[in-house]
Short mmCIF file of C-alpha atoms and ligand atoms in Angstrom, two decimals:
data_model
loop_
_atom_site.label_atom_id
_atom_site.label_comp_id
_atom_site.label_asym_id
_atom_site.label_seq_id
_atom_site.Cartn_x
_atom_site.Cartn_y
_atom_site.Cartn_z
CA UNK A 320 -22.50 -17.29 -8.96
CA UNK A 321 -20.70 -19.19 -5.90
CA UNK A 322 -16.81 -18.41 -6.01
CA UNK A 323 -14.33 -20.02 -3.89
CA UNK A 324 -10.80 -18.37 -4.70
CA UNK A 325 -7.70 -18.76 -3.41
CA UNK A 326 -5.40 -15.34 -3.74
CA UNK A 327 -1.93 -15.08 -3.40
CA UNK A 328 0.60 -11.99 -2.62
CA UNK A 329 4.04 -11.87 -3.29
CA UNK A 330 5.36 -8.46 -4.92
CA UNK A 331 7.69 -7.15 -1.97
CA UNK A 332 8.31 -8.69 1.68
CA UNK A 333 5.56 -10.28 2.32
CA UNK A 334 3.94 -13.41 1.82
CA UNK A 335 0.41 -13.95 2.12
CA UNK A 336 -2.55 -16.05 1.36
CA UNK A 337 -6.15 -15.81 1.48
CA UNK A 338 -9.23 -17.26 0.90
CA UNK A 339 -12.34 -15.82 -0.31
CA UNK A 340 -15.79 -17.01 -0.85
CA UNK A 341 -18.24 -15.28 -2.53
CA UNK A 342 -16.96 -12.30 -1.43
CA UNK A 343 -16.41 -12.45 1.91
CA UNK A 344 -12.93 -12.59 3.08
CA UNK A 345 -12.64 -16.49 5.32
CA UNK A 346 -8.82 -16.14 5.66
CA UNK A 347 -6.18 -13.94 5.07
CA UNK A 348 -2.71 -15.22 6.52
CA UNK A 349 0.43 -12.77 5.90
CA UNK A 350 3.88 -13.73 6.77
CA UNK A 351 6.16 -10.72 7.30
CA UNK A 352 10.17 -11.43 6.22
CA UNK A 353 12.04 -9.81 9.27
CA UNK A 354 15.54 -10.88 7.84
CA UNK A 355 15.82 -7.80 5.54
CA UNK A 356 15.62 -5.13 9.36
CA UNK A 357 19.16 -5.66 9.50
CA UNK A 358 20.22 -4.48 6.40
CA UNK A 359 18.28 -1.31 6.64
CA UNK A 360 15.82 -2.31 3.86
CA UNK A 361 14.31 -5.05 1.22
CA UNK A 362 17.28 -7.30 -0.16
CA UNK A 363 15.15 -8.25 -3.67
CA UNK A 364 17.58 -11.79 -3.59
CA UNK A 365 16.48 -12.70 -0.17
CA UNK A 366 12.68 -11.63 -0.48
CA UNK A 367 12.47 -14.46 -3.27
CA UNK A 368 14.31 -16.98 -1.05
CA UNK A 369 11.72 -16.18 1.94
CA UNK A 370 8.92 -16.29 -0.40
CA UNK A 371 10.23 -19.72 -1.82
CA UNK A 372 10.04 -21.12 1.90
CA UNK A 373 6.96 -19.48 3.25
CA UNK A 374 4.38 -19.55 -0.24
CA UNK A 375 3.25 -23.20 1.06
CA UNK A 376 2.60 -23.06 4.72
CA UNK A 377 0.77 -19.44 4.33
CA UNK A 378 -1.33 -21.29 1.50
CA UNK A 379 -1.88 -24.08 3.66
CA UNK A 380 -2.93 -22.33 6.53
CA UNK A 381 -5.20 -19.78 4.50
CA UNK A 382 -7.06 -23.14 3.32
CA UNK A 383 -7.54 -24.28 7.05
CA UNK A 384 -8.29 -21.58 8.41
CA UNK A 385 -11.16 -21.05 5.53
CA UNK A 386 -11.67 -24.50 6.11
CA UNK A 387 -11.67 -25.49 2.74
CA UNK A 388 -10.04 -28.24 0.94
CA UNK A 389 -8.36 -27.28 -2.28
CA UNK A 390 -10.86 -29.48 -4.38
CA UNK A 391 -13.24 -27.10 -3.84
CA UNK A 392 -11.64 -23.71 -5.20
CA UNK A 393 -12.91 -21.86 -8.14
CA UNK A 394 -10.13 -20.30 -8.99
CA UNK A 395 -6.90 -19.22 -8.18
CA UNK A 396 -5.27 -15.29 -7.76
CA UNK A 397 -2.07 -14.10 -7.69
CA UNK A 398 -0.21 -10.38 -7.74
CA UNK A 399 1.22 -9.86 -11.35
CA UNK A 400 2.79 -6.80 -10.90
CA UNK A 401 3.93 -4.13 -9.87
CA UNK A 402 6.42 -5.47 -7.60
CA UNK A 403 10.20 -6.94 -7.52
CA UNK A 404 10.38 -9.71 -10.34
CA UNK A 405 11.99 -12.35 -8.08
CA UNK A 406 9.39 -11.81 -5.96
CA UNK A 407 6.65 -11.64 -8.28
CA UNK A 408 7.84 -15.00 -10.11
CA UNK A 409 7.01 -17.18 -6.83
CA UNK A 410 3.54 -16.14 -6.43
CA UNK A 411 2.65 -16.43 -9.89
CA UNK A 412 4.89 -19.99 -10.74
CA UNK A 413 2.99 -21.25 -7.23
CA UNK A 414 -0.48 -20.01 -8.71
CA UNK A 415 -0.03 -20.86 -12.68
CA UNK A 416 1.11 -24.92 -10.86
CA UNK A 417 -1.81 -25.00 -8.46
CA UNK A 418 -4.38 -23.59 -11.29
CA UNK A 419 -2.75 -26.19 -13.59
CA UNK A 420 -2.66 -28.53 -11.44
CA UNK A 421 -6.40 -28.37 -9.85
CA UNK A 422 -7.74 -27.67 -13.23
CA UNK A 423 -9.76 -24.61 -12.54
CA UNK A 424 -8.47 -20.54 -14.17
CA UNK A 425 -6.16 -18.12 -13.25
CA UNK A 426 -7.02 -14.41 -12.28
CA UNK A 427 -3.84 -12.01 -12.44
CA UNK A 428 -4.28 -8.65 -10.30
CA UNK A 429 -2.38 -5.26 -10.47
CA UNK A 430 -1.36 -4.60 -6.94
CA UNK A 431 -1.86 -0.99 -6.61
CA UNK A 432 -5.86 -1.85 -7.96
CA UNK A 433 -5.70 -4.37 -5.03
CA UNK A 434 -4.89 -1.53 -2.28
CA UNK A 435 -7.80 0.35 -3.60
CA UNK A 436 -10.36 -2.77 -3.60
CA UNK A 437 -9.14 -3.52 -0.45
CA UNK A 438 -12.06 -0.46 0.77
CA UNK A 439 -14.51 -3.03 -0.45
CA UNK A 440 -13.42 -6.06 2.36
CA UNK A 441 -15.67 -4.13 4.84
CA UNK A 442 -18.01 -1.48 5.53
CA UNK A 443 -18.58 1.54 4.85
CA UNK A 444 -17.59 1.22 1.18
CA UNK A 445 -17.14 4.06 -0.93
CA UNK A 446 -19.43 5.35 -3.36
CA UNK A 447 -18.65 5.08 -7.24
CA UNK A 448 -16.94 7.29 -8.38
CA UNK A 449 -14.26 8.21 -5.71
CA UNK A 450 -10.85 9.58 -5.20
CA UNK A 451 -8.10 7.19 -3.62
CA UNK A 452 -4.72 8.59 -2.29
CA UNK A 453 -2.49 5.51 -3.09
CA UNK A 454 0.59 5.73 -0.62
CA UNK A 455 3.02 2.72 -0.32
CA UNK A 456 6.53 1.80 -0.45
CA UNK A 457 6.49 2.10 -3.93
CA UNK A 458 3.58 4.34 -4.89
CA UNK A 459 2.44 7.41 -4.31
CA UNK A 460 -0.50 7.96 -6.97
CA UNK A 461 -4.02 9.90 -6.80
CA UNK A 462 -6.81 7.71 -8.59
CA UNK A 463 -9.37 8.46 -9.85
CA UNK A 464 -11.89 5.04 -9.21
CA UNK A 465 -15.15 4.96 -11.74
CA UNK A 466 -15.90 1.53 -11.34
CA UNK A 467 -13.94 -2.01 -9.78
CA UNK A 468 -11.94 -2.52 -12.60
CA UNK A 469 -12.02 1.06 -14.19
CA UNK A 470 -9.64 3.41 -12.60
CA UNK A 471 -7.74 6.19 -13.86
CA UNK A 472 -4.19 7.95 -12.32
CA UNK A 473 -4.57 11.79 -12.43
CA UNK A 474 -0.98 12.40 -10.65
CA UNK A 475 1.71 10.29 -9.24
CA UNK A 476 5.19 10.82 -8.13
CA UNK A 477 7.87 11.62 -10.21
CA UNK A 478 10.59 10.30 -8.13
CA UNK A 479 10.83 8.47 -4.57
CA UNK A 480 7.37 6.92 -3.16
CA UNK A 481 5.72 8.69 0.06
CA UNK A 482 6.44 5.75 2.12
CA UNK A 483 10.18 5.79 0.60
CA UNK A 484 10.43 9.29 2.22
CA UNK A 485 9.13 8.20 5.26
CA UNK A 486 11.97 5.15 5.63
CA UNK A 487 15.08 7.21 4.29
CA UNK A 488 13.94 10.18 6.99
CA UNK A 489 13.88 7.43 9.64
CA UNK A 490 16.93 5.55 8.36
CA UNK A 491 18.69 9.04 8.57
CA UNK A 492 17.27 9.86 11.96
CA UNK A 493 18.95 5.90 13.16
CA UNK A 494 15.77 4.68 13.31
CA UNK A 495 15.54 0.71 11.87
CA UNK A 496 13.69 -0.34 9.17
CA UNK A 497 10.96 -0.44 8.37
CA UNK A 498 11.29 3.47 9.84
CA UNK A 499 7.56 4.83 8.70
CA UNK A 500 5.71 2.90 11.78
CA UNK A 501 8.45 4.01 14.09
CA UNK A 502 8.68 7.75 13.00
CA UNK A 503 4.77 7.40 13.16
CA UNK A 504 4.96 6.38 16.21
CA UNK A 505 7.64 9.07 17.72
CA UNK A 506 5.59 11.35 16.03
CA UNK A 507 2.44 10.86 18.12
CA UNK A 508 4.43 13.06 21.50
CA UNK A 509 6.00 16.00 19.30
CA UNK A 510 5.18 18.73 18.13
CA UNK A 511 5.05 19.01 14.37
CA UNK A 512 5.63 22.73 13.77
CA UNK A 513 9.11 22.91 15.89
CA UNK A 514 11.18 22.66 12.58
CA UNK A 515 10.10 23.34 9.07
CA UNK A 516 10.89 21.22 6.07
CA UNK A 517 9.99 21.97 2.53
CA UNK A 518 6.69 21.13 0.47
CA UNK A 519 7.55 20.66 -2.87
CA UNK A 520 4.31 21.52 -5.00
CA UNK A 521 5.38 20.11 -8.62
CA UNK A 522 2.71 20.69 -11.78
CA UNK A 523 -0.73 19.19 -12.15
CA UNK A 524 -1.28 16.16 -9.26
CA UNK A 525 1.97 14.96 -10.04
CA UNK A 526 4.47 14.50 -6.47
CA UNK A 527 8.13 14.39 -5.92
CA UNK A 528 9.68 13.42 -2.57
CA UNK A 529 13.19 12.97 -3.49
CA UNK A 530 14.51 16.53 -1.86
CA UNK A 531 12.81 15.98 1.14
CA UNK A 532 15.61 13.45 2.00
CA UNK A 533 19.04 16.12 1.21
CA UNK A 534 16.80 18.66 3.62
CA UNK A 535 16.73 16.49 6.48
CA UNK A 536 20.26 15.27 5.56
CA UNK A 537 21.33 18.92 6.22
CA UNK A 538 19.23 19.30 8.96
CA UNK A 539 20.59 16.63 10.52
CA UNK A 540 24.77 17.50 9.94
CA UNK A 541 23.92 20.82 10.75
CA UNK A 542 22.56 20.19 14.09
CA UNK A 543 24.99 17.76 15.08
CA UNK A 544 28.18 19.35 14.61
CA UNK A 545 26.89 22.07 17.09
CA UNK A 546 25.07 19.43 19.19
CA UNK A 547 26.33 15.89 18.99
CA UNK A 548 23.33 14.45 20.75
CA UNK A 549 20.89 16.66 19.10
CA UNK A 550 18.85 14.21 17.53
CA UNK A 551 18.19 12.00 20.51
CA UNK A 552 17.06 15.04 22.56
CA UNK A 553 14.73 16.01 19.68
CA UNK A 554 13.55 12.96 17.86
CA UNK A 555 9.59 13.28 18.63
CA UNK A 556 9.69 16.73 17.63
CA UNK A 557 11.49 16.07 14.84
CA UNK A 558 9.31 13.22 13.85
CA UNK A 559 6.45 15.14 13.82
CA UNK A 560 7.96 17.81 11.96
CA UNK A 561 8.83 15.48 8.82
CA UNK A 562 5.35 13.57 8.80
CA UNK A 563 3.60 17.29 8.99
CA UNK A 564 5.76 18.18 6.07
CA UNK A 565 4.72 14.93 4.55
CA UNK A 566 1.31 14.52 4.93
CA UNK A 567 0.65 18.16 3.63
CA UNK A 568 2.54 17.69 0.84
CA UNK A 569 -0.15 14.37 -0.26
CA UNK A 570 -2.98 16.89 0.68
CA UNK A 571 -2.65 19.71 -1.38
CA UNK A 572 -3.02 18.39 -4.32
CA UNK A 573 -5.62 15.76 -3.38
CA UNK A 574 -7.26 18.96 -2.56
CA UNK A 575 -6.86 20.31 -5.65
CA UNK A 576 -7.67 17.27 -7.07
CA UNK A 577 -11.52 16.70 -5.20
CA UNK A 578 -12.42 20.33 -5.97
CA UNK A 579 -11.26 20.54 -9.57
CA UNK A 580 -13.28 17.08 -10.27
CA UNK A 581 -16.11 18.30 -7.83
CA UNK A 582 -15.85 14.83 -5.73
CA UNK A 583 -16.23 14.15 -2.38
CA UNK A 584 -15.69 10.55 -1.74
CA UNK A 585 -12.23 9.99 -0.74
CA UNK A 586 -10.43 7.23 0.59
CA UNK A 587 -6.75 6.20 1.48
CA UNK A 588 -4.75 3.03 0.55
CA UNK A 589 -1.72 1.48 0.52
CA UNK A 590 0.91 0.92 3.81
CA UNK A 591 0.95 4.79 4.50
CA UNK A 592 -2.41 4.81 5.16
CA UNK A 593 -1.87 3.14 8.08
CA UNK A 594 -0.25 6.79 9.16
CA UNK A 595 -1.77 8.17 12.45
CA UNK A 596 -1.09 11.66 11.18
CA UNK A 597 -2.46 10.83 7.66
CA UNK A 598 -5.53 9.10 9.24
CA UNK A 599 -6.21 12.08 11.48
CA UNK A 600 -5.88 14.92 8.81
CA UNK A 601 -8.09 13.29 6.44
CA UNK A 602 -10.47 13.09 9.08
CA UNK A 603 -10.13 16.69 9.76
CA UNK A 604 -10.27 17.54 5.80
CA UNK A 605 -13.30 15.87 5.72
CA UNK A 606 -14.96 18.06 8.20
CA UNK A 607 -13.74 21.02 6.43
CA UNK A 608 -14.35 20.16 2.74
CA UNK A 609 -17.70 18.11 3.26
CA UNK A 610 -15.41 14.92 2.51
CA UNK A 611 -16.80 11.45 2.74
CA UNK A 612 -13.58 9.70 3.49
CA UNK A 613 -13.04 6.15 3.72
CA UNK A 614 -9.80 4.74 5.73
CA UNK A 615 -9.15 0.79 5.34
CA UNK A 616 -8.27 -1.50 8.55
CA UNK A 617 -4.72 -1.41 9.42
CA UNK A 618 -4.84 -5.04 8.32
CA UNK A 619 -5.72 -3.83 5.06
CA UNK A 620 -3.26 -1.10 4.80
CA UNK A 621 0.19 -2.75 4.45
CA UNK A 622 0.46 -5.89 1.68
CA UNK A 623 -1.87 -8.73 2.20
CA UNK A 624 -3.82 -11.13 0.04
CA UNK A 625 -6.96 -10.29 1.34
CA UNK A 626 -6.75 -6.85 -0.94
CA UNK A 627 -5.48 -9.12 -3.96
CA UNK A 628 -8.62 -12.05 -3.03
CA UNK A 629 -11.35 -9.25 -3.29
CA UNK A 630 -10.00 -8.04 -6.86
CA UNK A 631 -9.93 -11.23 -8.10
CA UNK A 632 -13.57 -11.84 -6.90
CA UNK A 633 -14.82 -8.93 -8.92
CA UNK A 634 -12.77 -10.62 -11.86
CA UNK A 635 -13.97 -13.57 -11.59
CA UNK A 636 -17.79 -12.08 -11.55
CA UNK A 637 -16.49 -10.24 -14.41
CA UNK A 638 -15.16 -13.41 -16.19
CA UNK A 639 -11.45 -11.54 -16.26
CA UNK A 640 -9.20 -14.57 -16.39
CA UNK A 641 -5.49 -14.96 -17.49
CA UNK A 642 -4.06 -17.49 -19.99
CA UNK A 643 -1.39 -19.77 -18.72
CA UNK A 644 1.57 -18.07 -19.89
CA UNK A 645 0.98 -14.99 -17.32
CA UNK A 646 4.58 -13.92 -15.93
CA UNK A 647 5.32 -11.14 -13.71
CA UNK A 648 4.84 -7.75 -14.93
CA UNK A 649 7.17 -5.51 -12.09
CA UNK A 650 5.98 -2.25 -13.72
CA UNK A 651 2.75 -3.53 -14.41
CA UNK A 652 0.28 0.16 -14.93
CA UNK A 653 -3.10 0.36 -13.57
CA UNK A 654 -5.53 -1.36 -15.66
CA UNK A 655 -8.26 0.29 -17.28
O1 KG4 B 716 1.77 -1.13 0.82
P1 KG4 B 716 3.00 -1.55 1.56
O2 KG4 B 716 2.86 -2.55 2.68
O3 KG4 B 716 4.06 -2.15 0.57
C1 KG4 B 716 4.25 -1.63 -0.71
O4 KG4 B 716 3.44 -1.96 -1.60
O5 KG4 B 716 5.20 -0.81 -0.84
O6 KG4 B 716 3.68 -0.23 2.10
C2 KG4 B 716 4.86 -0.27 2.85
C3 KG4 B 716 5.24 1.16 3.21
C4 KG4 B 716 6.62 1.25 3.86
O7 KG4 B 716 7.32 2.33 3.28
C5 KG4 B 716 6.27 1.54 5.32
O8 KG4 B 716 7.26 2.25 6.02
C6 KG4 B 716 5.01 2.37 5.16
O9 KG4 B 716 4.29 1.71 4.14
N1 KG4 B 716 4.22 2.43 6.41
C7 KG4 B 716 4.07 3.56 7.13
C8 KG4 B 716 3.29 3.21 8.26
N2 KG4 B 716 2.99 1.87 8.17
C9 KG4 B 716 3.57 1.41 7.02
N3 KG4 B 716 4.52 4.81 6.91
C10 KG4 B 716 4.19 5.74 7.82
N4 KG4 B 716 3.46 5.48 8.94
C11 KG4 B 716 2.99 4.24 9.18
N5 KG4 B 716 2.27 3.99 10.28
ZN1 ZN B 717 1.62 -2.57 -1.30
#
């Protein structure tokens, strides 16, 4: 069946578009909202506003750059959930319109589904079924995948998201946001076992990530009473320190979780994945445990429609569609 769809992204701070045609990603055009660096993290009110302004040129540009003309789409895609409403409500008002509009259905996509799918943009694509270590800004969940539109959480966090962590230890250390790259990147010259921070092991695959932020808090007063310039002397070694205490924290029970199911096809997703650390020990853990692991482009990692354009392709081959009267869903679930 030839598809032409048009896929839009709009859950957080950034807007993006893409085009896909049977398949095959043509264009996938992401505009990133800087205003929100200078207030130290995502201002919901303003994300809408800077969604409302960029939703048409990024669409625009996704259809030249695919060049396509609108006339010919199939179909039309759009992140339902979960995500902040404002935010949601442009994408899908701007998709429900241009569906409406052009005459042609609507697919609706879960965005956490869409990080996962986003391992089938490119080769090598994991094998059915697989384990995926969600890890976002807002997610932190361990999936099981049986099938494109058949997935199943076995643990999540209970509290803060992974990536959350990784921003509030940066935003505590004076780095700006968004802090995970930047920690990331001071991370790559330290030495992760200088200081020790906890790993909180919580029951079944289930994570929590909120004390993480009062120990480095402490760790942080502490040392600069005695030593006012303490962090600045230390930061790569304290970098590496907190992503260490981070990453092992996600693989212990994603270990737990590929030998109690007996799998061995693993993958990452989400914006965390773009982790060097992360990246690196899975690589390692796949040496060890016999792991076929499967890490998306960095392109792929953080939000983008191309992720939300291949869902929608394997709901549309499906023949998934979504009445009219879609609206956002912020705490939209997985669906099975
Ligand atoms: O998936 P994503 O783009 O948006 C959400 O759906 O939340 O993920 C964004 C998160 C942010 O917390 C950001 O700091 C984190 O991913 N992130 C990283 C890295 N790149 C992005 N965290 C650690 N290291 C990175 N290299
Ligand atoms: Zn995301």
């Amino acid at each position: 069946m030839n598809s032409i769809i048009l896929a839009i992204e709009s859950s957080c701070d950034d807007t993006s578009a893409a085009v896909i045609i049977d398949g095959k990603i043509r264009a996938n055009i992401v505009a990133t909202q800087a205003i929100h660096e200078k207030y130290g993290g995502v201002v919901p009110e303003l994300a809408s506003r800077a969604h409302e302004q960029n939703i048409i040129p990024v669409v625009s540009q996704a259809l030249h750059t695919a060049n396509i003309t609108k006339s010919e789409l199939n179909a039309v895609a759009f992140t339902r959930g979960p995500g902040l409403l404002g935010a949601l409500l442009v994408g899908c008002s701007f998709a429900k319109s241009f569906a409406l509009g052009l005459g042609i259905p609507l697919i609706e996509v879960n965005h956490m589904q869409a990080h996962i799918l986003a391992h089938f943009i490119d080769d090598p694509k994991p094998k059915f079924p697989f384990l995926c270590l969600t890890v976002s800004g807002g997610h932190t969940q361990i999936v099981l995948v049986k099938n494109y539109l058949e997935m199943q959480v076995l643990g999540q966090t209970t509290d803060d998201a992974v990536g959350e962590a990784f921003d509030k230890s940066a935003k505590l250390l004076g780095l700006p946001y968004p802090g995970g790259p930047l920690l990331d990147k001071m991370a790559q010259t330290g030495n992760p076992d200088k200081y020790s921070f906890p790993i909180v092991i919580m029951p079944g695959y289930d994570y929590s990530f909120s004390g993480i932020k009062t120990a480095i808090l402490n760790f942080v007063n502490k040392n600069t009473q005695a030593q006012p310039n303490f962090i600045a002397e230390n930061l790569p070694d304290i970098c590496a320190s907190i992503q260490k205490a981070l990453i092992q924290t996600l693989m212990k029970k994603l270990v737990s979780a590929a030998q109690e199911t007996g799998i061995k096809e693993i993958g990452i997703a989400g914006g965390v994945s773009a982790n060097s650390g992360l990246r690196q020990t899975i690589q390692d853990y796949a040496e060890k445990y016999h792991w076929n692991t499967y890490l998306p482009a960095f392109e792929y990692c953080t939000d983008n429609a191309a992720m939300i354009a291949i869902t929608a392709h394997y709901k549309y081959m499906a023949g998934r569609f979504t009445n009219q009267y879609a609206s956002p869903d912020p705490r939209m679930k997985i669906a099975l």
